[in-house]
Short mmCIF file of N, CA, C and O in Angstrom, two decimals:
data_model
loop_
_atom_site.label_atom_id
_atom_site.label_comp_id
_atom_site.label_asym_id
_atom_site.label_seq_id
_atom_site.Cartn_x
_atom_site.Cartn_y
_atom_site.Cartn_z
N UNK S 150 13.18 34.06 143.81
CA UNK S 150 14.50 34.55 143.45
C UNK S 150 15.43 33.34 143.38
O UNK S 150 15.65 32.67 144.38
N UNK S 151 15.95 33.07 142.29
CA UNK S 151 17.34 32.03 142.26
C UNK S 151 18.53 32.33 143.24
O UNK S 151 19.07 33.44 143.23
N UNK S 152 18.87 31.50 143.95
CA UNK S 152 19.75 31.55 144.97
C UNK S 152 20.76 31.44 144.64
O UNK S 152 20.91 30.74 143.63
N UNK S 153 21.73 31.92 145.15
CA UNK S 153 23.18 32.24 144.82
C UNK S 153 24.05 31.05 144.09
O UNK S 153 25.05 31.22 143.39
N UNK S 154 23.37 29.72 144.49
CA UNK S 154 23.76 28.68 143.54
C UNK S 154 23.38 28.41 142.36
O UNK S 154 24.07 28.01 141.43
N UNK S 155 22.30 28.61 142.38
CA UNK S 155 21.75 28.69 141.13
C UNK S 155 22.12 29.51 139.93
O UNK S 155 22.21 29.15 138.76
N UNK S 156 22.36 30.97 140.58
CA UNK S 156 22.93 31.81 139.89
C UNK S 156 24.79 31.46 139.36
O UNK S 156 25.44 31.97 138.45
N UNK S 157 25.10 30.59 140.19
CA UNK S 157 26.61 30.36 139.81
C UNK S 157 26.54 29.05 139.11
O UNK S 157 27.57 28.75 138.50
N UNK S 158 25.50 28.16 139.05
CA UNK S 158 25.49 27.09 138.18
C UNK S 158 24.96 28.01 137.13
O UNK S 158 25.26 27.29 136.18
N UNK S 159 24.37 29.11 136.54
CA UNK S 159 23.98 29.29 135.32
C UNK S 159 25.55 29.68 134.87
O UNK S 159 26.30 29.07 134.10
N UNK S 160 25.80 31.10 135.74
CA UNK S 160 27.38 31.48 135.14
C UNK S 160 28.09 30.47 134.77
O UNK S 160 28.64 30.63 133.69
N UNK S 161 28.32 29.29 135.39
CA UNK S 161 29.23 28.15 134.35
C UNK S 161 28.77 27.43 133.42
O UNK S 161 29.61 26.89 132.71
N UNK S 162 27.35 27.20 133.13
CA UNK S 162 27.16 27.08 131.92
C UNK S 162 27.49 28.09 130.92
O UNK S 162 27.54 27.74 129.75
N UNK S 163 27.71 29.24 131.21
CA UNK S 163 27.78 30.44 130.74
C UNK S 163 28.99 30.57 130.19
O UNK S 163 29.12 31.28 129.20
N UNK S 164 30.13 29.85 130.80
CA UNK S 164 31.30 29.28 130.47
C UNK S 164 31.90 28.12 131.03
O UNK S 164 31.72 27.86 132.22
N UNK S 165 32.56 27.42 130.32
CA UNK S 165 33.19 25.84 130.65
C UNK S 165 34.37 26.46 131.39
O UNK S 165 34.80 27.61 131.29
N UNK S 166 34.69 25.71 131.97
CA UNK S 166 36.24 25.93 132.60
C UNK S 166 37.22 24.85 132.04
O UNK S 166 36.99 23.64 132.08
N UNK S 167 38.38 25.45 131.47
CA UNK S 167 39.26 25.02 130.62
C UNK S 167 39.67 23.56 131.22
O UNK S 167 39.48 23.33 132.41
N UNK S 168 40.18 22.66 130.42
CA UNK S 168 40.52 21.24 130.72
C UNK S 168 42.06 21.27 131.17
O UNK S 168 42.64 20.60 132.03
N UNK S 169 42.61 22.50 130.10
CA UNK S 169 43.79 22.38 130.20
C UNK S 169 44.84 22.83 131.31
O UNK S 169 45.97 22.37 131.47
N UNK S 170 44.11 23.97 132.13
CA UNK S 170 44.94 24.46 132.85
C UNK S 170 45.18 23.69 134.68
O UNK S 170 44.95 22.53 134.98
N UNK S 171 45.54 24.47 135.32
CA UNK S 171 46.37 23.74 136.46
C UNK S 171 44.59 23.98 137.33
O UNK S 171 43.59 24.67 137.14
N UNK S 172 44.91 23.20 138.05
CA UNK S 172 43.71 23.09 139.09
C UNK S 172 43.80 24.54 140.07
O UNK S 172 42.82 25.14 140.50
N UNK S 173 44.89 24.82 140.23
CA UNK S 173 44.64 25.97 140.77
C UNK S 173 44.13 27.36 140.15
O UNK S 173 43.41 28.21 140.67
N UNK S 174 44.80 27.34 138.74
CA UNK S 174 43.54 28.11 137.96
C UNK S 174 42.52 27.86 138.01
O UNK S 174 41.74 28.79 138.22
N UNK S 175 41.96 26.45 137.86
CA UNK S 175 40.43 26.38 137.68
C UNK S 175 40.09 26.64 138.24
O UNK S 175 38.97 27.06 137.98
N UNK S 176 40.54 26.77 139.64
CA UNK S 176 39.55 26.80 140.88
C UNK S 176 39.43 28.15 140.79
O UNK S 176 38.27 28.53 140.96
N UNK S 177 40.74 29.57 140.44
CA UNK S 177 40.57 30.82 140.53
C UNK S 177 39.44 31.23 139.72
O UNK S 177 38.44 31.89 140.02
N UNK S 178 39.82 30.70 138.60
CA UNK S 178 38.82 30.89 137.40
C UNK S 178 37.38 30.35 138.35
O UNK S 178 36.62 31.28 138.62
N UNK S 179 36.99 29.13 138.81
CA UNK S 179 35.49 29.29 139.23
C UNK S 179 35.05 30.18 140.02
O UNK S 179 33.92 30.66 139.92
N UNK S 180 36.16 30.62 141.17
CA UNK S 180 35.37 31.10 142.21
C UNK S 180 35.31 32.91 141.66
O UNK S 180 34.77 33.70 142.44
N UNK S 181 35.72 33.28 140.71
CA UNK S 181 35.81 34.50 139.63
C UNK S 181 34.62 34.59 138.74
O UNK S 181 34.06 35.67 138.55
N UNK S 182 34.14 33.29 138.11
CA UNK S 182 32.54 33.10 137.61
C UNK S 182 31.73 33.06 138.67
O UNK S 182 30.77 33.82 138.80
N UNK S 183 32.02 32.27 139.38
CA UNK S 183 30.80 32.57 140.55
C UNK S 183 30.67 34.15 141.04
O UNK S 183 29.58 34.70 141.20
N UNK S 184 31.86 34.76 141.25
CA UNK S 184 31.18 36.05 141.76
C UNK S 184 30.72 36.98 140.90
O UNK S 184 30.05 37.93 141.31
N UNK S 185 31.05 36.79 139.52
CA UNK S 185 30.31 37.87 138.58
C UNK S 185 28.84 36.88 138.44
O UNK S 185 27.79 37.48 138.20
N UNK S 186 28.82 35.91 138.55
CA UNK S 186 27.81 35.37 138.52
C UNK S 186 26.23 35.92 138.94
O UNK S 186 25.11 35.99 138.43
N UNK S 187 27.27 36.40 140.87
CA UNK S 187 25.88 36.31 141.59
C UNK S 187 26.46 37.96 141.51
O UNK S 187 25.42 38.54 141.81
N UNK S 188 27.25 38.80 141.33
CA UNK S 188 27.17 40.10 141.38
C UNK S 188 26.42 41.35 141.43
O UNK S 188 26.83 42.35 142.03
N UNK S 189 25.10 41.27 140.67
CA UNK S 189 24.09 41.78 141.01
C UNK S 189 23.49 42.11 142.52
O UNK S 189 22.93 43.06 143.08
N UNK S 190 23.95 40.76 142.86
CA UNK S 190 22.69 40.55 144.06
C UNK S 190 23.70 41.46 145.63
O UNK S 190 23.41 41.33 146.81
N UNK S 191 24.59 42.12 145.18
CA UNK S 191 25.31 42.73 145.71
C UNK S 191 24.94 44.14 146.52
O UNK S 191 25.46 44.81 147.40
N UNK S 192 23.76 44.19 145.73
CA UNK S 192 22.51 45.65 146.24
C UNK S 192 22.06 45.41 147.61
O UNK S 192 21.80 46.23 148.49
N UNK S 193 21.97 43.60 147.65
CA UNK S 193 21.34 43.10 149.23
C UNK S 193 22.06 43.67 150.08
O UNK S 193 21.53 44.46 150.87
N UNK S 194 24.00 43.30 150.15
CA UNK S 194 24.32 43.26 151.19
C UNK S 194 24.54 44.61 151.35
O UNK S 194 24.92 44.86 152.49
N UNK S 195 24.40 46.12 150.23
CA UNK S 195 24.18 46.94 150.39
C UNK S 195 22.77 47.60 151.12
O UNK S 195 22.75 48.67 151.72
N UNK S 196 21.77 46.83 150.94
CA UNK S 196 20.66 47.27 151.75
C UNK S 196 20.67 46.57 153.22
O UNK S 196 19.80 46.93 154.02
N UNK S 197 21.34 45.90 153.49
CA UNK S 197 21.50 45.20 154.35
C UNK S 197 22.39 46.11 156.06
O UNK S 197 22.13 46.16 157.26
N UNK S 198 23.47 46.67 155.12
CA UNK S 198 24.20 47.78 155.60
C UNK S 198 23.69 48.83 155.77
O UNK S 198 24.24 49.33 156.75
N UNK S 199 22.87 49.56 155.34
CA UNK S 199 22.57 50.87 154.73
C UNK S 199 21.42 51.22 155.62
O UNK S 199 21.19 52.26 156.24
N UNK S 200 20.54 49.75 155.48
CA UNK S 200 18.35 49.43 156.24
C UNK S 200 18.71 48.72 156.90
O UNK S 200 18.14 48.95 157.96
N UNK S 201 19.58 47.63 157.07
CA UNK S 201 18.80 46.83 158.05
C UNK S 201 17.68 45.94 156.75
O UNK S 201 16.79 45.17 157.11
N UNK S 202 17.95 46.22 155.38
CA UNK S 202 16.84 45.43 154.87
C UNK S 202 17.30 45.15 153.41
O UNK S 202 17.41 45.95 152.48
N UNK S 203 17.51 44.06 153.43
CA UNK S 203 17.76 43.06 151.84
C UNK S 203 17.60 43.43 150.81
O UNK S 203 18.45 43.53 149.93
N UNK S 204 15.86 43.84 150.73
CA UNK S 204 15.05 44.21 149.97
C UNK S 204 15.29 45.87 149.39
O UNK S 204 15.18 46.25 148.22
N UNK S 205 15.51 46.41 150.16
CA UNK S 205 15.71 48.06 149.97
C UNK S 205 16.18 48.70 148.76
O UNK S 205 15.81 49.79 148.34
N UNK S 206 17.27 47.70 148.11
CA UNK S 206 17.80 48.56 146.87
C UNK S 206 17.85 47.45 145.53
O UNK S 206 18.28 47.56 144.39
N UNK S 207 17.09 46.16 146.42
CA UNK S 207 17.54 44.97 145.03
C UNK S 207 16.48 45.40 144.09
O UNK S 207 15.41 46.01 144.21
N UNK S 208 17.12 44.91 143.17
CA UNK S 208 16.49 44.94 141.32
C UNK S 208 16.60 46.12 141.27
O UNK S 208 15.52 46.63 140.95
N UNK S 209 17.44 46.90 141.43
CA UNK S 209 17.39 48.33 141.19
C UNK S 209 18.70 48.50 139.77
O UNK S 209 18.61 47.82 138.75
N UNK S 210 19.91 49.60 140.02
CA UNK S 210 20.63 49.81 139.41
C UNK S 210 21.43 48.70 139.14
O UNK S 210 21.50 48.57 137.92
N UNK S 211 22.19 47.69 139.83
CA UNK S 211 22.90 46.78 140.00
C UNK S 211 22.12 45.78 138.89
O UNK S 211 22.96 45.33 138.11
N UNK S 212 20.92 45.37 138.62
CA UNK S 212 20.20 44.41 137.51
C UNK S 212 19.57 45.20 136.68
O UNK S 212 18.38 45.40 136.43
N UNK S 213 20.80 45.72 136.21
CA UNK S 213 20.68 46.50 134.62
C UNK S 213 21.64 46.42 133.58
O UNK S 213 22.60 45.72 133.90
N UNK S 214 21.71 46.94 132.35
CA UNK S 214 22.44 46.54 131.03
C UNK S 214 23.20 47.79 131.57
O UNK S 214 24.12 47.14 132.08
N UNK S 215 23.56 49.23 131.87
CA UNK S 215 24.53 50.00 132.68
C UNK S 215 25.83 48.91 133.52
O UNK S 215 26.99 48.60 133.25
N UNK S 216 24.80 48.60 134.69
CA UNK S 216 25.50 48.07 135.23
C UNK S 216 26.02 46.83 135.06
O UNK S 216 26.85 46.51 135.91
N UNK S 217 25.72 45.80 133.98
CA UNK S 217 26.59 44.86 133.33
C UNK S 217 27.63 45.21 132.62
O UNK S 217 28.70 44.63 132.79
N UNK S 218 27.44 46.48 131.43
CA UNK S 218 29.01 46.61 130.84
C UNK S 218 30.04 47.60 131.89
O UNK S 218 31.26 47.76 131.83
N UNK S 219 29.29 48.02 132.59
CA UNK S 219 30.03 48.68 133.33
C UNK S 219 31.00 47.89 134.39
O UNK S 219 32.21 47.82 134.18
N UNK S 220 30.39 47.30 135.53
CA UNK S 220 31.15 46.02 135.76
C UNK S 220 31.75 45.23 135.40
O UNK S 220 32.62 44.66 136.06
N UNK S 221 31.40 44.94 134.10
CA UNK S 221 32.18 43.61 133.54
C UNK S 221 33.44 44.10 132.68
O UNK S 221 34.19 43.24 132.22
N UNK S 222 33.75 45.74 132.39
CA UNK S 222 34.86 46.40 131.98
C UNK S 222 35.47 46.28 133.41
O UNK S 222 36.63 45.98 133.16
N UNK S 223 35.39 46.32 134.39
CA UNK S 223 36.02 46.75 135.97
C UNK S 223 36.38 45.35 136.06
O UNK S 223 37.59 45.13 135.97
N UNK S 224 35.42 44.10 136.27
CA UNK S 224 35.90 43.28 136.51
C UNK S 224 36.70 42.35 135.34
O UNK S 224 37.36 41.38 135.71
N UNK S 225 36.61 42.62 134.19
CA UNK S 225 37.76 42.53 132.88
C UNK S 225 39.35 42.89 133.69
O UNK S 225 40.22 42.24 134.27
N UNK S 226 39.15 44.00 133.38
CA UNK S 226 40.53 44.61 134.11
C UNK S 226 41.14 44.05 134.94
O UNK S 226 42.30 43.65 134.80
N UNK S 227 40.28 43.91 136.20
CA UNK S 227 40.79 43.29 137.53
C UNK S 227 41.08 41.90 137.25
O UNK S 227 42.05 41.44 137.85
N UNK S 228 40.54 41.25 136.58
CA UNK S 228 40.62 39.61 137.08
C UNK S 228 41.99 39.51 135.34
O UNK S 228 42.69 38.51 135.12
N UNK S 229 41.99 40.67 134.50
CA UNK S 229 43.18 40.04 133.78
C UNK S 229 44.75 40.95 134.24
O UNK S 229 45.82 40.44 133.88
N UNK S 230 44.75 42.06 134.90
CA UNK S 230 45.75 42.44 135.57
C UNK S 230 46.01 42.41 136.50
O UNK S 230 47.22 42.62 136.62
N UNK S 231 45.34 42.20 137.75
CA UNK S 231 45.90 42.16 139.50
C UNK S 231 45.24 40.75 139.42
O UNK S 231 44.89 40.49 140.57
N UNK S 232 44.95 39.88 138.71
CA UNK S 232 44.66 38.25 139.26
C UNK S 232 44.99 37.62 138.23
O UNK S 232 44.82 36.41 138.39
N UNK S 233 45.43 37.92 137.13
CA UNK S 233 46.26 36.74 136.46
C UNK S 233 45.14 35.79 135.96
O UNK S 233 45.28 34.57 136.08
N UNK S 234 44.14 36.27 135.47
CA UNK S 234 42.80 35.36 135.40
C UNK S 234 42.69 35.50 133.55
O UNK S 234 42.45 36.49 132.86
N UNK S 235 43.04 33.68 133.06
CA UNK S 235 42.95 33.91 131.83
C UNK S 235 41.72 33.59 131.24
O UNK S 235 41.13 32.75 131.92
N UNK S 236 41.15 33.91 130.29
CA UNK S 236 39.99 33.21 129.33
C UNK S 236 38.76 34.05 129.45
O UNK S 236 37.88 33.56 128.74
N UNK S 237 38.36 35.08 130.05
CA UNK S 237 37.72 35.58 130.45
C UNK S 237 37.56 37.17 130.29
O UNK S 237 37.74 38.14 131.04
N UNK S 238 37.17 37.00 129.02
CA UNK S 238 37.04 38.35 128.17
C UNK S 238 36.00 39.48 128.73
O UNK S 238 35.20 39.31 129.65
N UNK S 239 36.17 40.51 128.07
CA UNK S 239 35.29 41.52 128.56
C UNK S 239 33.85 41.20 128.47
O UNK S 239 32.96 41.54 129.26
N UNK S 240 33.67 40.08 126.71
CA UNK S 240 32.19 40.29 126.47
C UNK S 240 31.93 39.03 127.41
O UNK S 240 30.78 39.14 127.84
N UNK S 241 32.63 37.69 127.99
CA UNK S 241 32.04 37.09 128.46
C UNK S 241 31.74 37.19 130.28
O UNK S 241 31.02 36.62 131.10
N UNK S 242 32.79 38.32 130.26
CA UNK S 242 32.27 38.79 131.76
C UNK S 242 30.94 39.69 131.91
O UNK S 242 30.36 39.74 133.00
N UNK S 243 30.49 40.36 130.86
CA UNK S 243 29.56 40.74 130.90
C UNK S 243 28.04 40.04 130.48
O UNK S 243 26.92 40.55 130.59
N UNK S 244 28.41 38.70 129.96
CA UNK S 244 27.53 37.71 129.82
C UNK S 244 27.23 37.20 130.91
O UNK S 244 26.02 37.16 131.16
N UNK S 245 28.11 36.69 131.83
CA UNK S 245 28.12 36.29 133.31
C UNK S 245 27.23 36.98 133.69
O UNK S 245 26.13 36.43 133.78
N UNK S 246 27.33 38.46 134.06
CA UNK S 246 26.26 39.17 135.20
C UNK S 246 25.10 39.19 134.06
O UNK S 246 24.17 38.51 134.51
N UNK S 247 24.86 39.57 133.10
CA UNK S 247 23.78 39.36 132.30
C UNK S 247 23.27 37.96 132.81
O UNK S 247 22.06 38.03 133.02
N UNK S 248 23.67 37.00 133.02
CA UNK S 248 22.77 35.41 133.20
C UNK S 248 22.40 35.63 134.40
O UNK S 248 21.56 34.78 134.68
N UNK S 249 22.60 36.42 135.39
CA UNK S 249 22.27 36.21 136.34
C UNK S 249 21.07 37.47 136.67
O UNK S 249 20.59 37.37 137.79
N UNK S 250 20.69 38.32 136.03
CA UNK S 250 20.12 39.46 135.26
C UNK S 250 18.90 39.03 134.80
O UNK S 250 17.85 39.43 135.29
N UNK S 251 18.99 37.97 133.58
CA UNK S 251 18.21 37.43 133.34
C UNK S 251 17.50 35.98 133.77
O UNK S 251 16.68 35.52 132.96
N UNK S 252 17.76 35.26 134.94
CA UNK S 252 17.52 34.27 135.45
C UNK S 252 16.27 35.17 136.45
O UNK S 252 15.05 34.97 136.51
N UNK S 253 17.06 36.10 137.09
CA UNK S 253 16.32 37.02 137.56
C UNK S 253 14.42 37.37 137.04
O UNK S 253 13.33 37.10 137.54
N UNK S 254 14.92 38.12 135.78
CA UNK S 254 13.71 38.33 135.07
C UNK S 254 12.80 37.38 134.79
O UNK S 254 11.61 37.61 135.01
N UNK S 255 13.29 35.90 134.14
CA UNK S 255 12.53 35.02 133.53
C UNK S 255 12.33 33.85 134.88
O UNK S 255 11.50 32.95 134.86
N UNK S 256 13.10 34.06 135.80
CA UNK S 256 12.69 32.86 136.55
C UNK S 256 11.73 33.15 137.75
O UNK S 256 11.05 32.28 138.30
N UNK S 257 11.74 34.65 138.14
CA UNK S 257 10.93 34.73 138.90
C UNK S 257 9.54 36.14 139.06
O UNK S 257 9.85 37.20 138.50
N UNK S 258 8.80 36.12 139.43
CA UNK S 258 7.40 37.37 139.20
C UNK S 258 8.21 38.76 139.42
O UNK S 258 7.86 39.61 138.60
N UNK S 259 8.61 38.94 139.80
CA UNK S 259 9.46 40.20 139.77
C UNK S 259 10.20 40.76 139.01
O UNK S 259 10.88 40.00 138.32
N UNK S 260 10.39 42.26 138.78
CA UNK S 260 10.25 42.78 137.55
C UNK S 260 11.81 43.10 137.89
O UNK S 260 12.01 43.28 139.09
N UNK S 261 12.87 43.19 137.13
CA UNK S 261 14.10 44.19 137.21
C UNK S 261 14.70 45.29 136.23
O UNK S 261 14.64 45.31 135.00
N UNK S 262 15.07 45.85 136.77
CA UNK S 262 15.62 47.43 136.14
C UNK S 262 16.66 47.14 134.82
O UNK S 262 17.67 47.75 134.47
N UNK S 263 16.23 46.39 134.46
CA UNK S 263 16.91 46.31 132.79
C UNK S 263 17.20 47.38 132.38
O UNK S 263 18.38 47.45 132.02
N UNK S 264 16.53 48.42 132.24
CA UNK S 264 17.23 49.86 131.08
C UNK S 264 17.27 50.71 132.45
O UNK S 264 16.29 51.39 132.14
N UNK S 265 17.53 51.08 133.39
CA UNK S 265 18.04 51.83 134.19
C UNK S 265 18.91 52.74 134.10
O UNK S 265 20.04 52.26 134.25
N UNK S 266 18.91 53.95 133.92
CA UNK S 266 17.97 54.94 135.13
C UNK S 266 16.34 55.07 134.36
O UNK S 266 15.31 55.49 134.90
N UNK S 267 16.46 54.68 133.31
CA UNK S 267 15.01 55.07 132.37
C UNK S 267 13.60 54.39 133.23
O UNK S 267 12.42 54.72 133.22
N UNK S 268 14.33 53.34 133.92
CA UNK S 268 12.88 52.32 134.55
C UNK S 268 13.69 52.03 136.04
O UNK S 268 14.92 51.95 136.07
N UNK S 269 12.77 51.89 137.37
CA UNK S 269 13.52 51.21 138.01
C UNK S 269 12.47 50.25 138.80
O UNK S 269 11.36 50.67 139.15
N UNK S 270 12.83 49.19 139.01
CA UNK S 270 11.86 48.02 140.01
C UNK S 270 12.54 47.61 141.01
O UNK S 270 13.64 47.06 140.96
N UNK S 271 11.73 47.93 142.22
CA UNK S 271 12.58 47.77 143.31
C UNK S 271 11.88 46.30 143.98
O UNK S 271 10.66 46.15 143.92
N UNK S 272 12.60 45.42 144.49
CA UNK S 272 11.55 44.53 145.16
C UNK S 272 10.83 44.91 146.39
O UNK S 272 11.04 45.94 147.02
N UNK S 273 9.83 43.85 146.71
CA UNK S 273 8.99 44.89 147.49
C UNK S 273 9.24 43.52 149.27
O UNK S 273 9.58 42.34 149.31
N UNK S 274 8.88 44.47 150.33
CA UNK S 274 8.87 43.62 151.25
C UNK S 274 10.06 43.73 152.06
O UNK S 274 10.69 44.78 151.92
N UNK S 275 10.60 42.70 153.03
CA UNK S 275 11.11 42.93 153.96
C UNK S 275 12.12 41.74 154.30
O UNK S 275 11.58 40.71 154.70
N UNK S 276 13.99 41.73 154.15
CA UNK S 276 14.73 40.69 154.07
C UNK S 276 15.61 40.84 154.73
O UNK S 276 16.57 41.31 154.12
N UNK S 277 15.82 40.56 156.25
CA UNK S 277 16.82 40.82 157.02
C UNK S 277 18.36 39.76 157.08
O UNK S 277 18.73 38.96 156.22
N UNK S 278 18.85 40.00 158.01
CA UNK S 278 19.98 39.06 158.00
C UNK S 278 19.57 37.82 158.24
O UNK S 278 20.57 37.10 158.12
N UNK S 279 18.91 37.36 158.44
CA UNK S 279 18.64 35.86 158.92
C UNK S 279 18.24 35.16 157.58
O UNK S 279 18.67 34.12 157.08
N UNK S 280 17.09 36.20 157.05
CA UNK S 280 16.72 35.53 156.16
C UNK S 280 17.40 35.79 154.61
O UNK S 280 16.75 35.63 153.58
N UNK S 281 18.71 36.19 154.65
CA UNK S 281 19.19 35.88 153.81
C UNK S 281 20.25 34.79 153.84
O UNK S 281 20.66 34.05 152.96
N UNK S 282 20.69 34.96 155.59
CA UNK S 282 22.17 33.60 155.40
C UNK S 282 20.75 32.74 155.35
O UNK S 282 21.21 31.82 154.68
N UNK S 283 19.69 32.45 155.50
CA UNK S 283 18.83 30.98 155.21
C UNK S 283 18.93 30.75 153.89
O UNK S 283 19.44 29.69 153.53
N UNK S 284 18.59 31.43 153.18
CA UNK S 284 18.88 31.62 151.48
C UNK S 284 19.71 30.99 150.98
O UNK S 284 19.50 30.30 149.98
N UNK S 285 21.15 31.12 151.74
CA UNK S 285 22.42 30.64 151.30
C UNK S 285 22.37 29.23 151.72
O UNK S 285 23.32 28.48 151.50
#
């Protein structure tokens, strides 16, 4: 599985961050790609809560084409009306969690729920708290 850095170095290739604006945008603007970035992987800290286990709900609904336009309309909204977050369109917020979707698929043996509810792949095994802050 690509680790949460990894997944936020793809999201900024995914987009440049503007030259022009104030450093304090940029920085809003990165730490805004980074989290649609790794957004998906958001099922963990839901199984995490829920089991007691990492594993429990990842690659499920959350790493699917549903849940990319769906999110990335929510987080459109949010990051251009309650955060003042410019450049960062609907289709490229939904490119964001898509890269991280597909880094998923192609980078590692495990299968994810791309057309979901039609298919679902759950990962298999056992990922508690420890061994995910190690991850990080």
């Amino acid at each position: 599985m690509p680790l949460p850095l990894g997944h936020t170095a793809i999201g900024l290739i995914t987009y440049e961050t503007g030259v022009g604006d104030s450093a304090f945008r940029r920085w809003k603007r990165f730490l805004f790609i980074a989290i649609l970035a790794n957004l998906p992987d958001i099922d963990v800290i839901i199984g995490l809560v829920l089991k007691w286990n990492g594993n429990a709900f990842h690659r499920g609904p959350t790493h699917s084409l549903l849940f990319a336009f769906t999110a990335g309309f929510v987080a459109y909204y949010v990051g251009r009306r309650w955060l003042g977050i410019q450049g960062i369109s609907y289709r490229l917020a939904v490119m964001l969690i898509l890269s991280h979707v597909f880094a998923d698929a192609f980078l590692t043996e495990s299968s994810v729920s791309f057309f979901w509810p039609f298919e679902v792949h759950w990962s298999q095994g056992h990922a508690g708290w420890t061994d995910i802050v190690h991850s990080l």
